[in-house]
């Protein structure tokens, strides 16, 4: 191997290294870009009788500096942080709603039973009775409004699911297309670093929507799975998610189906904004609505029963104050319209000044046996106010837990990203040092060419 060829190989290798370093510097602000390095190897030596003579250098490949373990951690923490952030955003809305002085049930209960106490103070007062009817209607309206707001939040979750599923399908189609392009590039003995970066960027984006598992293949493609192993991308094939209606709820809600058969995998989806929305729907919406319905049913049943035990201003037996068929937060309403029909009097003395039944009605606010939470044994019961307090505190506790968890996940994500960037990100100081190193190597290689040319000229002139 001639000195000229050795020098040429060194010149070419240094030029490739300079180009790679320059590319790193130029892409320092490119999102998703991974630092690259020219891998130089010694060219096969030539056997010169009794020894091997070096044949120079060549660039074997231009590789990404990539830590797959840290990349997987980044995706995992991205997914967990996105889930907690979505859950927290929704949970705060319910927390604010339940604690609102204008919409919360506590204020309505206090106002209503305060009006009942005013009737007990002056059972013959028509104005006090009218106020009691009005406060009963306002209390029922608060129940109705809370249920309506929860229904709207459920609809918002459905919208997020629909949008999220569409985005996931677009992303996975892009991953499958990049798998095809990478497969073709590697088949042509290429080094598709930019394609690999784009694919990793899409997978990271996908992890913002749902927790994913990736399995690299020997041919350069990567398979992407969700849930319990449902393959969204297998090689160059992509499978769509879709939304399916679940009519077992009223109103019907959207679930997540997989593939052409639309297999329901909703309960298997975790992580990301989809996982956070589903967690909110299951843990906050469903539980809160069930507890509010229990409170409304207990209120209607207990108040109607006590009201029916009394007598009104005209000496008639009391009837239903609330609609007995409206036993949910959505349906509770006052059916009594005539203030004279409020049964403030007891059966022992039906005189117009008797307030014994009104006092009994007022005592319902603090009666600890009205709301049966568990049949036991022994049965667990609460008062109306205590039941609502439990609802509020449960949502507040979950919201606070989500805040702490989201802050933790965010810190872990930032820390892991920094570790990943320290390995795969572009560092200008390192690249500047490499530029000087490869520039000096290029200059030294050019001197080999000069020396080779001098030797050649000397030989020619000697002839």
Coordinates of C-alpha atoms in Angstrom, one line a residue:
X1 CA 0.0 0.0 0.0
X2 CA 1.5 3.3 -1.0
X3 CA 2.1 6.3 1.2
X4 CA -0.2 8.3 -1.0
X5 CA -3.1 5.9 -0.5
X6 CA -2.5 5.8 3.2
X7 CA -2.5 9.6 3.3
X8 CA -5.6 9.7 1.1
X9 CA -7.4 7.4 3.5
X10 CA -6.5 9.5 6.5
X11 CA -7.6 12.6 4.6
X12 CA -10.9 11.1 3.8
X13 CA -11.5 9.8 7.3
X14 CA -10.7 13.2 8.8
X15 CA -13.0 14.9 6.3
X16 CA -15.8 12.6 7.2
X17 CA -15.2 13.2 10.9
X18 CA -15.2 17.0 10.3
X19 CA -18.5 16.7 8.4
X20 CA -20.1 14.7 11.2
X21 CA -18.9 17.1 13.9
X22 CA -20.2 20.0 11.8
X23 CA -23.5 18.3 11.4
X24 CA -23.8 17.9 15.2
X25 CA -23.1 21.6 15.7
X26 CA -25.6 22.7 13.1
X27 CA -28.3 20.5 14.7
X28 CA -27.8 21.5 18.3
X29 CA -31.3 23.1 18.3
X30 CA -33.0 20.5 16.3
X31 CA -35.7 18.7 18.4
X32 CA -35.1 15.0 18.6
X33 CA -31.6 15.1 17.1
X34 CA -29.1 12.6 18.5
X35 CA -25.4 13.3 18.5
X36 CA -23.4 11.3 15.9
X37 CA -19.9 10.0 15.7
X38 CA -17.7 8.7 12.8
X39 CA -16.4 5.3 13.7
X40 CA -12.9 5.0 12.3
X41 CA -11.2 1.6 11.9
X42 CA -7.9 0.4 10.5
X43 CA -7.9 -0.8 7.0
X44 CA -6.8 -4.4 6.5
X45 CA -3.0 -4.5 6.5
X46 CA -0.9 -5.8 3.6
X47 CA 1.4 -8.8 4.1
X48 CA 4.9 -7.9 3.0
X49 CA 6.8 -11.2 3.2
X50 CA 7.7 -11.3 6.9
X51 CA 5.5 -8.6 8.3
X52 CA 2.2 -6.8 7.9
X53 CA 2.3 -3.2 6.7
X54 CA -0.5 -0.8 7.7
X55 CA -2.9 0.3 5.0
X56 CA -4.4 3.4 6.5
X57 CA -7.8 4.1 8.0
X58 CA -11.4 4.1 6.9
X59 CA -14.7 5.2 8.4
X60 CA -16.7 2.1 9.1
X61 CA -20.0 3.9 9.9
X62 CA -21.5 7.1 11.4
X63 CA -23.3 6.0 14.5
X64 CA -25.7 7.7 16.9
X65 CA -24.6 8.1 20.4
X66 CA -27.7 6.6 21.9
X67 CA -28.5 5.0 25.3
X68 CA -31.6 2.8 24.8
X69 CA -32.1 2.3 28.6
X70 CA -32.2 6.0 29.2
X71 CA -34.5 6.5 26.2
X72 CA -36.9 3.9 27.6
X73 CA -36.9 5.7 31.0
X74 CA -37.6 9.0 29.3
X75 CA -40.7 7.5 27.6
X76 CA -41.8 5.8 30.8
X77 CA -41.6 9.0 32.9
X78 CA -43.1 11.1 30.0
X79 CA -46.1 8.7 30.0
X80 CA -46.5 8.8 33.8
X81 CA -46.1 12.6 34.0
X82 CA -48.7 13.1 31.2
X83 CA -51.2 10.8 33.0
X84 CA -50.9 12.6 36.3
X85 CA -51.0 16.0 34.6
X86 CA -54.3 15.1 32.8
X87 CA -55.8 13.6 35.9
X88 CA -54.9 16.6 38.0
X89 CA -56.3 19.0 35.5
X90 CA -59.7 17.3 35.5
X91 CA -59.7 16.6 39.2
X92 CA -59.1 20.2 40.1
X93 CA -62.3 21.1 38.2
X94 CA -64.4 18.7 40.3
X95 CA -62.6 19.8 43.5
X96 CA -63.5 23.5 42.7
X97 CA -67.0 22.5 41.7
X98 CA -67.8 20.6 44.9
X99 CA -66.3 23.3 47.1
X100 CA -68.0 26.2 45.4
X101 CA -70.1 28.3 47.6
X102 CA -72.6 28.9 44.8
X103 CA -72.9 25.3 43.6
X104 CA -71.8 23.1 46.5
X105 CA -74.4 21.1 48.4
X106 CA -73.2 22.1 51.8
X107 CA -74.4 25.7 51.3
X108 CA -77.7 24.4 49.9
X109 CA -78.3 22.1 52.9
X110 CA -77.6 24.9 55.4
X111 CA -79.9 27.3 53.6
X112 CA -82.7 24.7 53.2
X113 CA -82.6 23.4 56.8
X114 CA -82.2 27.0 58.0
X115 CA -85.5 27.8 56.2
X116 CA -87.0 24.6 57.8
X117 CA -86.0 25.9 61.2
X118 CA -87.6 29.3 60.4
X119 CA -90.9 27.4 59.8
X120 CA -90.5 25.7 63.1
X121 CA -90.0 29.1 64.7
X122 CA -93.1 30.4 63.1
X123 CA -95.2 27.5 61.7
X124 CA -98.1 29.8 60.7
X125 CA -95.9 32.2 58.6
X126 CA -96.7 31.8 54.9
X127 CA -93.6 33.8 54.0
X128 CA -91.4 31.4 56.0
X129 CA -93.1 28.5 54.2
X130 CA -92.5 30.1 50.8
X131 CA -88.8 30.5 51.7
X132 CA -88.6 26.8 52.6
X133 CA -90.1 25.8 49.3
X134 CA -87.7 28.1 47.4
X135 CA -84.7 26.8 49.3
X136 CA -85.8 23.2 48.6
X137 CA -86.0 24.0 44.9
X138 CA -82.6 25.7 45.1
X139 CA -81.1 22.7 46.9
X140 CA -82.5 20.4 44.2
X141 CA -81.1 22.7 41.6
X142 CA -77.7 22.4 43.1
X143 CA -77.9 18.6 42.9
X144 CA -79.1 18.9 39.3
X145 CA -76.3 21.3 38.4
X146 CA -73.5 19.2 39.9
X147 CA -74.7 16.2 38.0
X148 CA -74.9 18.2 34.8
X149 CA -71.4 19.5 35.3
X150 CA -70.1 15.9 35.9
X151 CA -71.9 14.8 32.8
X152 CA -70.2 17.7 30.9
X153 CA -66.8 16.5 32.2
X154 CA -67.6 13.0 31.0
X155 CA -68.3 14.4 27.6
X156 CA -65.0 16.3 27.7
X157 CA -63.2 13.0 28.5
X158 CA -65.0 11.4 25.6
X159 CA -63.7 14.3 23.3
X160 CA -60.2 13.8 24.6
X161 CA -60.4 10.1 24.0
X162 CA -61.6 10.6 20.4
X163 CA -58.9 13.2 19.7
X164 CA -56.3 11.1 21.4
X165 CA -57.2 8.0 19.4
X166 CA -56.9 9.9 16.2
X167 CA -53.5 11.3 17.1
X168 CA -52.3 7.9 18.2
X169 CA -53.3 6.4 14.8
X170 CA -51.5 9.2 13.0
X171 CA -48.4 8.7 15.0
X172 CA -48.3 4.9 14.6
X173 CA -48.8 5.3 10.9
X174 CA -45.8 7.5 10.8
X175 CA -43.8 4.9 12.9
X176 CA -44.7 2.2 10.5
X177 CA -43.7 4.3 7.5
X178 CA -40.4 5.1 9.1
X179 CA -39.9 1.4 9.8
X180 CA -40.3 0.7 6.1
X181 CA -37.9 3.5 5.2
X182 CA -35.3 2.3 7.7
X183 CA -35.7 -1.3 6.5
X184 CA -35.0 -0.1 2.9
X185 CA -32.0 2.1 4.0
X186 CA -30.4 -0.7 6.0
X187 CA -31.0 -3.1 3.1
X188 CA -29.0 -0.7 0.9
X189 CA -26.2 -0.7 3.6
X190 CA -27.0 2.8 4.6
X191 CA -26.9 4.5 8.0
X192 CA -30.4 6.0 8.5
X193 CA -29.6 8.0 11.6
X194 CA -32.0 10.9 10.8
X195 CA -34.8 8.3 10.2
X196 CA -34.0 6.7 13.5
X197 CA -34.2 10.1 15.3
X198 CA -37.5 10.8 13.7
X199 CA -38.9 7.4 14.7
X200 CA -37.7 7.8 18.3
X201 CA -39.3 11.3 18.4
X202 CA -42.6 9.8 17.2
X203 CA -42.4 7.1 19.9
X204 CA -41.7 9.7 22.5
X205 CA -44.7 11.7 21.3
X206 CA -46.8 8.5 21.4
X207 CA -45.8 8.0 25.1
X208 CA -47.5 11.3 25.9
X209 CA -50.8 9.7 24.9
X210 CA -50.4 6.2 26.3
X211 CA -47.8 4.0 27.9
X212 CA -46.0 2.0 25.3
X213 CA -43.6 -0.9 25.1
X214 CA -41.0 -1.1 22.2
X215 CA -39.2 -4.2 21.0
X216 CA -36.4 -3.5 18.5
X217 CA -36.0 -6.1 15.7
X218 CA -32.8 -7.3 14.0
X219 CA -33.8 -5.8 10.7
X220 CA -33.8 -2.3 12.1
X221 CA -37.6 -2.0 12.6
X222 CA -39.2 -1.6 16.0
X223 CA -42.5 -3.0 17.3
X224 CA -44.8 -0.9 19.5
X225 CA -47.2 -2.4 21.9
X226 CA -49.9 -1.0 24.3
X227 CA -52.1 -2.5 27.0
X228 CA -51.5 -6.2 27.5
X229 CA -49.5 -6.6 24.3
X230 CA -51.7 -5.2 21.6
X231 CA -49.4 -4.4 18.7
X232 CA -50.0 -0.9 17.3
X233 CA -47.0 -1.3 15.0
X234 CA -45.5 -4.7 14.0
X235 CA -42.7 -4.3 11.5
X236 CA -44.2 -2.2 8.7
X237 CA -47.8 -3.0 9.6
X238 CA -49.9 -0.6 11.7
X239 CA -53.2 -1.3 13.5
X240 CA -55.7 1.4 14.3
X241 CA -57.3 2.1 17.6
X242 CA -60.9 3.3 17.5
X243 CA -63.6 4.6 19.7
X244 CA -66.6 2.4 20.7
X245 CA -69.8 3.3 22.5
X246 CA -70.5 1.8 25.9
X247 CA -74.3 1.9 26.3
X248 CA -74.1 0.3 29.8
X249 CA -73.8 3.9 31.1
X250 CA -76.3 6.7 30.9
X251 CA -75.5 8.7 28.9
X252 CA -73.4 6.3 26.8
X253 CA -69.6 6.9 27.0
X254 CA -66.7 6.2 24.7
X255 CA -64.3 3.3 25.2
X256 CA -61.2 2.3 23.2
X257 CA -61.3 -0.5 20.7
X258 CA -58.4 -2.3 19.1
X259 CA -58.1 -3.4 15.5
X260 CA -60.8 -4.3 13.0
X261 CA -62.6 -6.4 15.6
X262 CA -62.8 -3.4 17.9
X263 CA -61.9 -5.4 21.0
X264 CA -62.5 -3.3 24.0
X265 CA -59.1 -2.6 25.7
X266 CA -60.1 0.4 27.8
X267 CA -59.3 -1.2 31.1
X268 CA -55.8 -2.2 29.8
X269 CA -54.9 1.4 28.8
X270 CA -52.5 3.1 31.2
X271 CA -50.2 6.1 31.1
X272 CA -50.3 9.3 29.0
X273 CA -53.2 11.7 28.6
X274 CA -55.5 8.8 27.7
X275 CA -54.7 6.9 30.9
X276 CA -55.2 10.1 32.9
X277 CA -58.5 10.8 31.4
X278 CA -59.7 7.2 32.0
X279 CA -58.4 7.3 35.5
X280 CA -60.3 10.5 36.2
X281 CA -63.5 9.1 34.7
X282 CA -63.3 5.9 36.8
X283 CA -62.0 7.2 40.1
X284 CA -63.5 10.7 40.3
X285 CA -66.5 11.0 38.0
X286 CA -68.1 7.6 38.7
X287 CA -67.4 7.6 42.4
X288 CA -68.5 11.2 42.9
X289 CA -71.7 10.7 40.9
X290 CA -72.6 7.5 42.8
X291 CA -72.0 9.3 46.2
X292 CA -74.1 12.2 45.1
X293 CA -76.9 9.9 44.0
X294 CA -76.8 8.2 47.3
X295 CA -77.0 11.5 49.1
X296 CA -79.9 12.6 46.9
X297 CA -81.8 9.4 47.5
X298 CA -81.3 9.5 51.2
X299 CA -82.4 13.1 51.3
X300 CA -85.6 12.4 49.3
X301 CA -86.5 9.2 51.2
X302 CA -85.9 10.6 54.7
X303 CA -87.4 14.0 54.2
X304 CA -90.5 12.6 52.5
X305 CA -91.0 10.0 55.2
X306 CA -90.7 12.6 58.0
X307 CA -92.9 15.1 56.1
X308 CA -95.6 12.4 55.6
X309 CA -95.8 12.0 59.4
X310 CA -97.0 15.5 59.9
X311 CA -100.0 17.7 59.1
X312 CA -100.3 20.9 57.1
X313 CA -102.0 24.2 58.0
X314 CA -105.4 22.8 57.0
X315 CA -105.1 19.7 59.2
X316 CA -104.4 17.4 56.2
X317 CA -101.8 14.7 56.4
X318 CA -98.5 15.6 54.8
X319 CA -97.5 14.3 51.5
X320 CA -94.3 14.1 49.6
X321 CA -92.1 17.2 49.7
X322 CA -89.7 15.9 47.0
X323 CA -90.6 13.8 44.0
X324 CA -90.3 10.2 45.2
X325 CA -89.3 9.0 41.7
X326 CA -86.4 11.6 41.5
X327 CA -83.9 9.8 43.7
X328 CA -80.7 10.7 41.8
X329 CA -78.8 13.9 41.7
X330 CA -80.0 14.5 38.1
X331 CA -83.7 14.0 38.9
X332 CA -84.3 15.3 42.4
X333 CA -86.9 18.0 42.5
X334 CA -89.6 19.5 44.8
X335 CA -93.2 18.5 44.0
X336 CA -94.9 20.5 46.7
X337 CA -96.1 23.8 45.4
X338 CA -98.5 25.2 48.0
X339 CA -96.8 26.5 51.2
X340 CA -99.9 25.7 53.3
X341 CA -99.2 22.0 52.5
X342 CA -95.9 22.0 54.4
X343 CA -96.6 19.5 57.2
X344 CA -95.1 21.4 60.2
X345 CA -97.5 20.0 62.7
X346 CA -97.3 16.7 64.5
X347 CA -100.1 14.1 64.8
X348 CA -100.5 14.5 68.6
X349 CA -101.7 18.1 68.2
X350 CA -102.7 19.3 64.8
X351 CA -103.2 22.9 65.9
X352 CA -101.9 25.6 63.6
X353 CA -99.2 26.6 66.1
X354 CA -97.8 23.1 66.4
X355 CA -94.2 23.0 65.2
X356 CA -93.2 19.5 66.3
X357 CA -92.9 17.9 62.8
X358 CA -91.0 21.0 61.6
X359 CA -88.5 20.5 64.3
X360 CA -88.2 16.8 63.4
X361 CA -87.6 17.9 59.7
X362 CA -84.9 20.3 60.9
X363 CA -83.2 17.6 62.9
X364 CA -82.7 15.5 59.7
X365 CA -79.7 17.7 58.8
X366 CA -77.6 16.2 61.6
X367 CA -79.2 12.8 61.9
X368 CA -76.3 10.3 61.6
X369 CA -78.5 7.4 60.5
X370 CA -79.9 8.8 57.2
X371 CA -77.2 7.8 54.7
X372 CA -76.4 4.2 54.8
X373 CA -72.9 3.9 53.3
X374 CA -72.4 0.1 54.0
X375 CA -75.0 -2.5 55.2
X376 CA -72.4 -3.9 57.5
X377 CA -72.5 -5.6 59.9
X378 CA -72.4 -3.3 61.6
X379 CA -74.0 -0.8 59.2
X380 CA -72.1 2.4 58.4
X381 CA -74.3 5.5 58.4
X382 CA -73.7 9.2 58.1
X383 CA -75.7 12.4 58.3
X384 CA -76.5 14.4 55.1
X385 CA -73.8 16.9 55.8
X386 CA -71.2 14.3 56.7
X387 CA -71.9 12.4 53.5
X388 CA -71.3 15.4 51.4
X389 CA -68.2 16.2 53.5
X390 CA -66.8 12.8 52.7
X391 CA -67.4 13.4 48.9
X392 CA -65.6 16.7 49.0
X393 CA -62.7 15.4 51.1
X394 CA -62.3 12.3 49.0
X395 CA -61.9 14.4 45.8
X396 CA -59.7 16.9 47.6
X397 CA -57.4 14.1 48.8
X398 CA -57.1 12.5 45.4
X399 CA -56.4 15.9 43.9
X400 CA -53.7 16.6 46.4
X401 CA -52.2 13.2 45.8
X402 CA -52.2 13.9 42.1
X403 CA -50.4 17.2 42.6
X404 CA -47.6 15.5 44.6
X405 CA -47.3 12.6 42.1
X406 CA -47.3 15.0 39.2
X407 CA -44.5 17.1 40.7
X408 CA -42.5 13.9 41.5
X409 CA -43.0 12.6 38.0
X410 CA -42.0 15.9 36.5
X411 CA -38.8 16.0 38.5
X412 CA -37.9 12.4 37.5
X413 CA -38.6 13.2 33.9
X414 CA -36.4 16.3 33.9
X415 CA -33.6 14.5 35.6
X416 CA -33.8 11.5 33.2
X417 CA -33.9 13.9 30.2
X418 CA -30.8 15.6 31.5
X419 CA -29.0 12.3 31.8
X420 CA -30.1 11.3 28.3
X421 CA -29.0 14.6 26.9
X422 CA -25.6 14.3 28.6
X423 CA -25.1 11.1 26.6
X424 CA -27.0 11.8 23.3
X425 CA -27.3 15.5 23.2
X426 CA -24.9 17.9 21.4
X427 CA -22.3 19.6 23.7
X428 CA -20.7 22.6 21.9
X429 CA -17.5 22.4 24.0
X430 CA -17.0 18.7 23.1
X431 CA -17.8 19.4 19.4
X432 CA -15.4 22.4 19.3
X433 CA -12.6 20.2 20.7
X434 CA -13.4 17.6 18.1
X435 CA -13.3 20.1 15.4
X436 CA -9.7 21.1 16.4
X437 CA -8.7 17.5 16.7
X438 CA -10.0 16.5 13.3
X439 CA -8.7 19.6 11.7
X440 CA -5.2 18.8 13.0
X441 CA -5.7 15.2 11.7
X442 CA -6.7 16.6 8.3
X443 CA -3.6 18.8 8.2
X444 CA -1.4 16.0 9.2
X445 CA -2.9 13.7 6.6
X446 CA -2.3 16.4 4.0
X447 CA 1.3 16.5 5.0
X448 CA 1.5 12.7 4.2
X449 CA 0.3 13.6 0.7
X450 CA 2.9 16.3 0.4
X451 CA 5.7 13.9 1.5
X452 CA 4.4 11.3 -0.9
X453 CA 4.5 13.8 -3.7
X454 CA 8.0 14.9 -2.8
X455 CA 9.2 11.4 -2.8
X456 CA 7.6 10.8 -6.2
X457 CA 9.1 14.0 -7.7
X458 CA 12.6 13.0 -6.3
X459 CA 12.3 9.5 -8.0
X460 CA 11.2 11.1 -11.3
X461 CA 14.1 13.6 -11.2
X462 CA 16.6 10.8 -10.4
X463 CA 15.7 9.0 -13.6

